[in-house]
């Protein structure tokens, strides 16, 4: 009996000690996320980064913050212009431009249904204002009435401003972090990029991309990526669905593109779709020996719009580093960090 009591006492002490130890380990990690925000990471992207990536960034910032460059930017998408452009194009045009045929059919059916609802009913369904519902119906009608030979007309800026913004436009927050892990003889840099949609984008018939490039002919290793999808209404993200790996396309010693669908099948059939809410990618670039030069790392988020223009994404690495995109993309401003190699 004494042995049993002793064993129970030891177990209680061990459990208490373990719980306290875990509390000590977890609490600083939560507090340390403030370090990331103070050094340039948008707070919206805390969830987008993996715990391992956040811990490594925090650790490196504590060691020497001069070796970690983080900067963020906000990109805005005009949902009304997207709706108008979609309705002005034929099914065949959209499919030939790379759109998913099933998503085209589903989207058109949904927008046509919206056009039959009163402003009051549409506002209630989308959980938005009557003013925004009016602009959505107007965008559908204007797009429907336009000739396919004409470019979609723009909704007047004042009309967009008059709406509350939750439906008329949406924003994405994008961040880039570049950590200098170089040795005395070898240049090594770890690159983290992350995005978060702050509100739901209206249409999702294509794939998006994250593009990154660099100079100096550095090679890549340790590439990983993840895009998280949430079942969505037409006005908000709902429950988590799944996370997938992005497809990657490398331009050797120059750049990399990560591609992922704007939407996937919903987990819950009660929702019309499941859109990407956030995601991240990471990779390391390095050389076997330092050469004594400086160059840059650049990246940007590329959101495919309903413009039937060039879908190209190309890299320039000399004399300046830049990501060049065709007119079919809405993009964030480039995030640029200087590195030595």
PDB file of C-alpha atoms in Angstrom, residues 74-83 160 165-173 197-203 302-306 329-332:
ATOM      1  CA  UNK A  74      -1.411  45.084 -48.170  1.00  0.00           C
ATOM      2  CA  UNK A  75      -2.948  44.338 -51.571  1.00  0.00           C
ATOM      3  CA  UNK A  76      -6.522  45.337 -52.468  1.00  0.00           C
ATOM      4  CA  UNK A  77      -8.796  43.582 -54.958  1.00  0.00           C
ATOM      5  CA  UNK A  78     -11.798  45.275 -56.615  1.00  0.00           C
ATOM      6  CA  UNK A  79     -14.533  42.658 -56.346  1.00  0.00           C
ATOM      7  CA  UNK A  80     -17.064  44.699 -58.311  1.00  0.00           C
ATOM      8  CA  UNK A  81     -14.748  44.981 -61.306  1.00  0.00           C
ATOM      9  CA  UNK A  82     -14.122  41.226 -61.104  1.00  0.00           C
ATOM     10  CA  UNK A  83     -17.847  40.439 -61.127  1.00  0.00           C
ATOM     11  CA  UNK A 160     -16.876  51.825 -54.098  1.00  0.00           C
ATOM     12  CA  UNK A 165     -15.893  47.613 -48.375  1.00  0.00           C
ATOM     13  CA  UNK A 166     -16.547  44.102 -47.087  1.00  0.00           C
ATOM     14  CA  UNK A 167     -18.006  43.004 -50.431  1.00  0.00           C
ATOM     15  CA  UNK A 168     -16.988  45.760 -52.857  1.00  0.00           C
ATOM     16  CA  UNK A 169     -13.311  45.140 -52.229  1.00  0.00           C
ATOM     17  CA  UNK A 170     -11.121  42.774 -50.279  1.00  0.00           C
ATOM     18  CA  UNK A 171      -7.575  42.936 -48.965  1.00  0.00           C
ATOM     19  CA  UNK A 172      -4.674  40.532 -48.607  1.00  0.00           C
ATOM     20  CA  UNK A 173      -1.708  40.970 -46.286  1.00  0.00           C
ATOM     21  CA  UNK A 197      -6.858  37.165 -46.994  1.00  0.00           C
ATOM     22  CA  UNK A 198      -8.453  39.576 -44.536  1.00  0.00           C
ATOM     23  CA  UNK A 199     -11.855  39.261 -46.217  1.00  0.00           C
ATOM     24  CA  UNK A 200     -13.254  36.894 -48.832  1.00  0.00           C
ATOM     25  CA  UNK A 201     -12.508  37.580 -52.500  1.00  0.00           C
ATOM     26  CA  UNK A 202     -15.563  37.380 -54.746  1.00  0.00           C
ATOM     27  CA  UNK A 203     -14.546  34.984 -57.523  1.00  0.00           C
ATOM     28  CA  UNK A 302      -0.043  37.232 -57.633  1.00  0.00           C
ATOM     29  CA  UNK A 303      -3.847  36.980 -57.684  1.00  0.00           C
ATOM     30  CA  UNK A 304      -5.332  35.899 -61.008  1.00  0.00           C
ATOM     31  CA  UNK A 305      -8.065  38.275 -62.107  1.00  0.00           C
ATOM     32  CA  UNK A 306     -10.737  38.037 -64.821  1.00  0.00           C
ATOM     33  CA  UNK A 329      -2.571  39.391 -62.422  1.00  0.00           C
ATOM     34  CA  UNK A 330      -3.376  41.679 -59.524  1.00  0.00           C
ATOM     35  CA  UNK A 331      -0.200  41.737 -57.449  1.00  0.00           C
ATOM     36  CA  UNK A 332       1.135  42.967 -54.165  1.00  0.00           C
TER      37      UNK A 332
END
